[in-house]
CSV table of C-alpha atoms in Angstrom, one decimal:
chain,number,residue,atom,x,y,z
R,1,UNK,CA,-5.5,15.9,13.1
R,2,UNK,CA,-6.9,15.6,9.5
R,3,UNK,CA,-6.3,12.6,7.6
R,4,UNK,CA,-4.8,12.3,3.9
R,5,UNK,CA,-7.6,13.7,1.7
R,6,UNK,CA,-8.1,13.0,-2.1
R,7,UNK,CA,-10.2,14.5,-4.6
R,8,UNK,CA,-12.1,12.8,-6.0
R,9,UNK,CA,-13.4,9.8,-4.8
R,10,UNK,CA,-15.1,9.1,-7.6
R,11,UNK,CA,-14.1,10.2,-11.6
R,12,UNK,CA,-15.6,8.8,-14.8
R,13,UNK,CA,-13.8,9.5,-17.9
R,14,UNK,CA,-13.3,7.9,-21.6
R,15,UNK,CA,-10.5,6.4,-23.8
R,16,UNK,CA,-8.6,9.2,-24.6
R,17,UNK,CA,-9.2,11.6,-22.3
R,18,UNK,CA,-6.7,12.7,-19.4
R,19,UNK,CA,-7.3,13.6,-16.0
R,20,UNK,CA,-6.1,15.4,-12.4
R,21,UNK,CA,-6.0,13.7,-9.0
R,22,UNK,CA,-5.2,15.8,-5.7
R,23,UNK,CA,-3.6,14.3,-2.5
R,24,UNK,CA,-3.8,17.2,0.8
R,25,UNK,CA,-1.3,14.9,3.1
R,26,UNK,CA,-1.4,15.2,7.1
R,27,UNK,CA,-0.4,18.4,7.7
R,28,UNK,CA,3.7,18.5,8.2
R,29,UNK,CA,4.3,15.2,6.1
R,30,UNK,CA,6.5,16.0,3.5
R,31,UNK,CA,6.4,12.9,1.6
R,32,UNK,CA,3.8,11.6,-0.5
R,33,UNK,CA,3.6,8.1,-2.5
R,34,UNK,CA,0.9,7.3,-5.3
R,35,UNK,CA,-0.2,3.7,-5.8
R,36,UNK,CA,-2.3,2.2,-8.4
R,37,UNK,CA,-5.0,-0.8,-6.4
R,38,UNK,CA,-6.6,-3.1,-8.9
R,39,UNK,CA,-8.0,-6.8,-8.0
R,40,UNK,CA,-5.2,-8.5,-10.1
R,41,UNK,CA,-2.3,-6.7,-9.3
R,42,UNK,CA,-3.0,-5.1,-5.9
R,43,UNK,CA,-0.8,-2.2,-4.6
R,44,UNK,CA,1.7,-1.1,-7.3
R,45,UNK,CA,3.4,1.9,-6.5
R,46,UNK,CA,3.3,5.0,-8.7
R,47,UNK,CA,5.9,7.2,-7.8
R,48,UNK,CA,6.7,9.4,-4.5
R,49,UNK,CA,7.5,13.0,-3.9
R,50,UNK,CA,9.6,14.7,-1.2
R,51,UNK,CA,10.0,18.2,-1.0
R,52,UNK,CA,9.1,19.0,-4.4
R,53,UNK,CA,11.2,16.7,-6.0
R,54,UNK,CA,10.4,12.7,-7.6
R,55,UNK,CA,12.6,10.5,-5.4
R,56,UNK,CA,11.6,7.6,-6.6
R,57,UNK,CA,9.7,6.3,-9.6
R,58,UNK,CA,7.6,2.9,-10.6
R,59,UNK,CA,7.6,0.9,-13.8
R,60,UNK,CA,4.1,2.9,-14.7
R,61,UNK,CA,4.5,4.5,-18.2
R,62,UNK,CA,5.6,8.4,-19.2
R,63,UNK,CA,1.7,9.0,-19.2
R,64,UNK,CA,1.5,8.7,-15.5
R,65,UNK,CA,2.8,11.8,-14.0
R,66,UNK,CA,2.1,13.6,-10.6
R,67,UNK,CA,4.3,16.7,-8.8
R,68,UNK,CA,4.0,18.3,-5.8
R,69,UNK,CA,3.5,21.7,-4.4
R,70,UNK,CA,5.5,24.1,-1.6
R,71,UNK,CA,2.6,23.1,0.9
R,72,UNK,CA,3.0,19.3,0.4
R,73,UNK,CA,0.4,18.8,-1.7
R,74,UNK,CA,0.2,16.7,-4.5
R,75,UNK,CA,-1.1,15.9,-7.8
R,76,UNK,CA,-1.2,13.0,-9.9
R,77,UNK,CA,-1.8,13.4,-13.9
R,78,UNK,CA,-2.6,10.0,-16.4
R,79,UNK,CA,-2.7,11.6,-20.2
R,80,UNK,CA,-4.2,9.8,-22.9
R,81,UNK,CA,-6.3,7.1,-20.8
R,82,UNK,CA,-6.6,3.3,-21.7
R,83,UNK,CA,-9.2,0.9,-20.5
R,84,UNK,CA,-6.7,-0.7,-18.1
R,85,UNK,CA,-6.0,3.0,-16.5
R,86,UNK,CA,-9.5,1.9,-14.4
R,87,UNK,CA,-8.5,1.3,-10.8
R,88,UNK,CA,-8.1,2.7,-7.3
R,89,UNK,CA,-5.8,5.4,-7.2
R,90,UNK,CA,-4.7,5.5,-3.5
R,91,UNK,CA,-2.5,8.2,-1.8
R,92,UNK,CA,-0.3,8.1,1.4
R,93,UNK,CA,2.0,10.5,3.0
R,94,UNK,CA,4.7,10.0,5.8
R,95,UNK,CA,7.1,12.9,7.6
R,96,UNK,CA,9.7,11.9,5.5
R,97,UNK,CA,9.2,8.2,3.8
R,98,UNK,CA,12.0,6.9,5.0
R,99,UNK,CA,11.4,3.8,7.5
R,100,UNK,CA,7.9,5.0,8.5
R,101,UNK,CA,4.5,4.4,8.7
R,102,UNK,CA,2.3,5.0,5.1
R,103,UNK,CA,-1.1,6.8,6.3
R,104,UNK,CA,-3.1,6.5,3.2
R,105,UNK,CA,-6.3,8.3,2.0
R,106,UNK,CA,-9.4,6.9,0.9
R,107,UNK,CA,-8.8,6.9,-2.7
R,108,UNK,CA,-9.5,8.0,-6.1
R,109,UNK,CA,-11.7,5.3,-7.8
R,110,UNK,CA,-11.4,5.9,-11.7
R,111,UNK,CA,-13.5,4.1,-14.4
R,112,UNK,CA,-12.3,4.4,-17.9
R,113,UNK,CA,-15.5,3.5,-20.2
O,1,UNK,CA,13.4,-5.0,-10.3
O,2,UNK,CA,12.7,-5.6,-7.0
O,3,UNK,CA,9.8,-8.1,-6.1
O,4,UNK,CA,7.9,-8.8,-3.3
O,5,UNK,CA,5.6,-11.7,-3.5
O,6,UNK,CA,3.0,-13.3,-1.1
O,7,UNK,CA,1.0,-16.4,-0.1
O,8,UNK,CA,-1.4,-17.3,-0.1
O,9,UNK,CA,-3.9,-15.3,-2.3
O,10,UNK,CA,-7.1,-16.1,0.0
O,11,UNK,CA,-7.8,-17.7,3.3
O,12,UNK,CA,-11.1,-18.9,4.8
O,13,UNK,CA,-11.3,-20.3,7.8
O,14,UNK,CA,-13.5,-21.0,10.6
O,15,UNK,CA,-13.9,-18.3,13.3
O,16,UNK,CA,-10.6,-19.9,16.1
O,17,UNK,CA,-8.5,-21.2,13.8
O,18,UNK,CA,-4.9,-19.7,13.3
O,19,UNK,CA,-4.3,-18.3,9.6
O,20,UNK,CA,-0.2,-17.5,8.2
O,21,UNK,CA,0.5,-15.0,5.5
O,22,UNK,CA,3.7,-15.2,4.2
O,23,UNK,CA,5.9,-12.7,2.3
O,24,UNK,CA,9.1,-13.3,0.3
O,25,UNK,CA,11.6,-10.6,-1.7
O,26,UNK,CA,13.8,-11.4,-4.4
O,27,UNK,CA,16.2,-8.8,-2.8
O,28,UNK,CA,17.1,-7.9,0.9
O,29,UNK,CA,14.6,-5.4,2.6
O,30,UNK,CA,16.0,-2.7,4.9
O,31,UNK,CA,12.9,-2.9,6.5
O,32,UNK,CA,9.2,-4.5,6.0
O,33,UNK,CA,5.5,-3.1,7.2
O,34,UNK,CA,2.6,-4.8,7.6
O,35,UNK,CA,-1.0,-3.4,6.3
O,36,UNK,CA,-4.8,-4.6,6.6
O,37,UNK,CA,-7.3,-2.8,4.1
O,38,UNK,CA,-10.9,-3.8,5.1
O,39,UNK,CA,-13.1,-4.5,2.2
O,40,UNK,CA,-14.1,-1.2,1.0
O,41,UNK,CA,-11.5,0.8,3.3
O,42,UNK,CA,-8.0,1.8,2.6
O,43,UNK,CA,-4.9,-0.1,3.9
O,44,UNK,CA,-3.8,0.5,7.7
O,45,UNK,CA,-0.2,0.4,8.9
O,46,UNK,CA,0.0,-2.0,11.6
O,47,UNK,CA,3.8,-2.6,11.9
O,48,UNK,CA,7.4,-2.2,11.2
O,49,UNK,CA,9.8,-5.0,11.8
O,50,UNK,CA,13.7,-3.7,10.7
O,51,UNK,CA,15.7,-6.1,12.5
O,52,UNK,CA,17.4,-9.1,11.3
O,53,UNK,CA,15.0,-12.1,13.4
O,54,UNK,CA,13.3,-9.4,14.6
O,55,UNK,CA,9.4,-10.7,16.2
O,56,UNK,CA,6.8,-8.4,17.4
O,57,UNK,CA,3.6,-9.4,18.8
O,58,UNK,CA,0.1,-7.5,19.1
O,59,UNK,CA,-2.4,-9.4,20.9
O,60,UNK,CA,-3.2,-12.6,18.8
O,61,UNK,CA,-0.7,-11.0,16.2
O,62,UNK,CA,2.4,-12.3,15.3
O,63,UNK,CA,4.8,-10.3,13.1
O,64,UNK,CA,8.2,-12.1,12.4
O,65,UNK,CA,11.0,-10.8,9.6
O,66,UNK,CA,13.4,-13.6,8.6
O,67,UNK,CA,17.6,-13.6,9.0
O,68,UNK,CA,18.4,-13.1,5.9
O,69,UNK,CA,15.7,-10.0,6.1
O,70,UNK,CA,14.0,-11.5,2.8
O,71,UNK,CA,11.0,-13.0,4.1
O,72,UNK,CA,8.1,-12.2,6.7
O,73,UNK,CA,5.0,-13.7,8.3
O,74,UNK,CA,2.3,-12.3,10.0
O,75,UNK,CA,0.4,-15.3,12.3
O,76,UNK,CA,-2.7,-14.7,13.8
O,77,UNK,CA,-4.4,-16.9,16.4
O,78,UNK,CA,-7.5,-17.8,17.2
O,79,UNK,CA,-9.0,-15.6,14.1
O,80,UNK,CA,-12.4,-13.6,15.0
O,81,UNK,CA,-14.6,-12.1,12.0
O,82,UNK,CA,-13.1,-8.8,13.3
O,83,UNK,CA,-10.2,-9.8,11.5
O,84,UNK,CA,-11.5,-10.2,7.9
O,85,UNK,CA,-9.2,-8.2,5.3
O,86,UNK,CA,-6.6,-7.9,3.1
O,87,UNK,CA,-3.0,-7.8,4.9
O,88,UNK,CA,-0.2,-6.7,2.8
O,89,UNK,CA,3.0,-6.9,3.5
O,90,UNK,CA,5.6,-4.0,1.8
O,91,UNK,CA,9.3,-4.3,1.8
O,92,UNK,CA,11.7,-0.8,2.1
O,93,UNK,CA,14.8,-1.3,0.2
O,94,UNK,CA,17.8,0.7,0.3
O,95,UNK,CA,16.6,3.1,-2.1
O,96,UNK,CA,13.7,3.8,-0.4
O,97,UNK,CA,11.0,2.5,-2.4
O,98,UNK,CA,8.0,0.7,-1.0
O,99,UNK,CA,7.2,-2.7,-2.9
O,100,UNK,CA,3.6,-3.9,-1.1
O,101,UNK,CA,3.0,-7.6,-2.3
O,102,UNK,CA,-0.2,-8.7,-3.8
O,103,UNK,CA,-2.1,-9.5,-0.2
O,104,UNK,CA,-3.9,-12.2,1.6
O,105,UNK,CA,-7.2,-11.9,1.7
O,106,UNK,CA,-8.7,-13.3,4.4
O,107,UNK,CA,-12.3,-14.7,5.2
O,108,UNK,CA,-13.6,-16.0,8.5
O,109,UNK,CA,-16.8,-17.9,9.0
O,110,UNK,CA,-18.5,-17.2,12.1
């Protein structure tokens, strides 16, 4: 069984600038979290998705934004990106979030110059 | 908001000495899951405690989740350089959002 995929692993951008990340979760999980990894805050979660629909949302501000598709698949979106937008952009999916096991991807690692 | 915060920050220790991690939430957890991210890797589930006093064990691991299901500890004994990583803990609360604390990272000296 494939593992949860992200594209890219590795995306340089500037100040300003906005940008796409993809998760593919394990096929038939429908839920799929986004966390933002950095070395002084560690895991802060994003937002997740279940069935289409946000069901639950982080402190991150309105220019963090992600959906998700039919299939399961999701994207994340950061507009207008700051300095402090570099991190590791992690992805993790679960049947249906609820009580069970995160299986996370390898991660997005974004550098802001 | 909810807040989940852990202790310590880093641990080394010599290769056969225990090490704690400890975990604490400023609200009660429905549930809390443990998670070990090897340097460079991505974090790995390795358990789910949900009851009240609940303690699971896996091999030298020791997962306990407190009464008043608020706090956590994951003991390991008789640490081997396998073991070297960051463990997270991350507490479920009734609304279903995952709060991971900020990890112990652990280093062992062979």
């Amino acid at each position: 069984k494939a593992g949860v995929t992200q594209t890219p692993r590795y995306l340089i951008k500037t100040r300003g600038q906005q940008v796409t990340l993809s998760c593919s979760p394990i096929s038939g999980h429908r839920s799929v979290s986004w966390y933002q990894q950095t070395p002084g805050q560690g895991l802060q979660f994003l937002f997740e998705y279940f069935s289409e629909t946000q069901r639950n949302k982080g402190n991150f501000p309105g220019r963090f934004s992600g959906r998700q598709f039919s299939n399961s698949r999701s994207e994340m979106n950061v507009s207008t990106l700051e300095l402090g937008d570099s991190a590791l952009y992690l992805c993790a999916s679960s049947l249906t979030g609820d009580h069970q096991p995160q299986h996370f991807g390898d991660g997005t690692r974004l550098s802001i110059l | 908001g909810q807040q989940v915060m852990q202790i310590p920050q880093y641990q080394h220790v010599q290769e056969g000495e225990d090490f704690t991690t400890y975990c604490n939430s400023s609200t009660t957890l429905s549930n809390i899951q443990w998670y070990k991210q090897r340097p460079g890797g991505h974090p790995v589930f390795l358990i789910q405690l949900v009851k009240s006093g609940e303690v699971k064990k896996q091999k030298r691991l020791t997962f306990q989740f407190g009464e008043a299901k608020k706090n956590s500890s994951l003991h390991i004994t008789a640490t081997q350089t396998t073991d070297v990583g960051t463990y997270f803990c991350a507490g479920q609360s009734n609304t279903g959002k995952l709060i991971f604390g900020q990890g112990t990272t652990l280093q062992v000296k062979p």
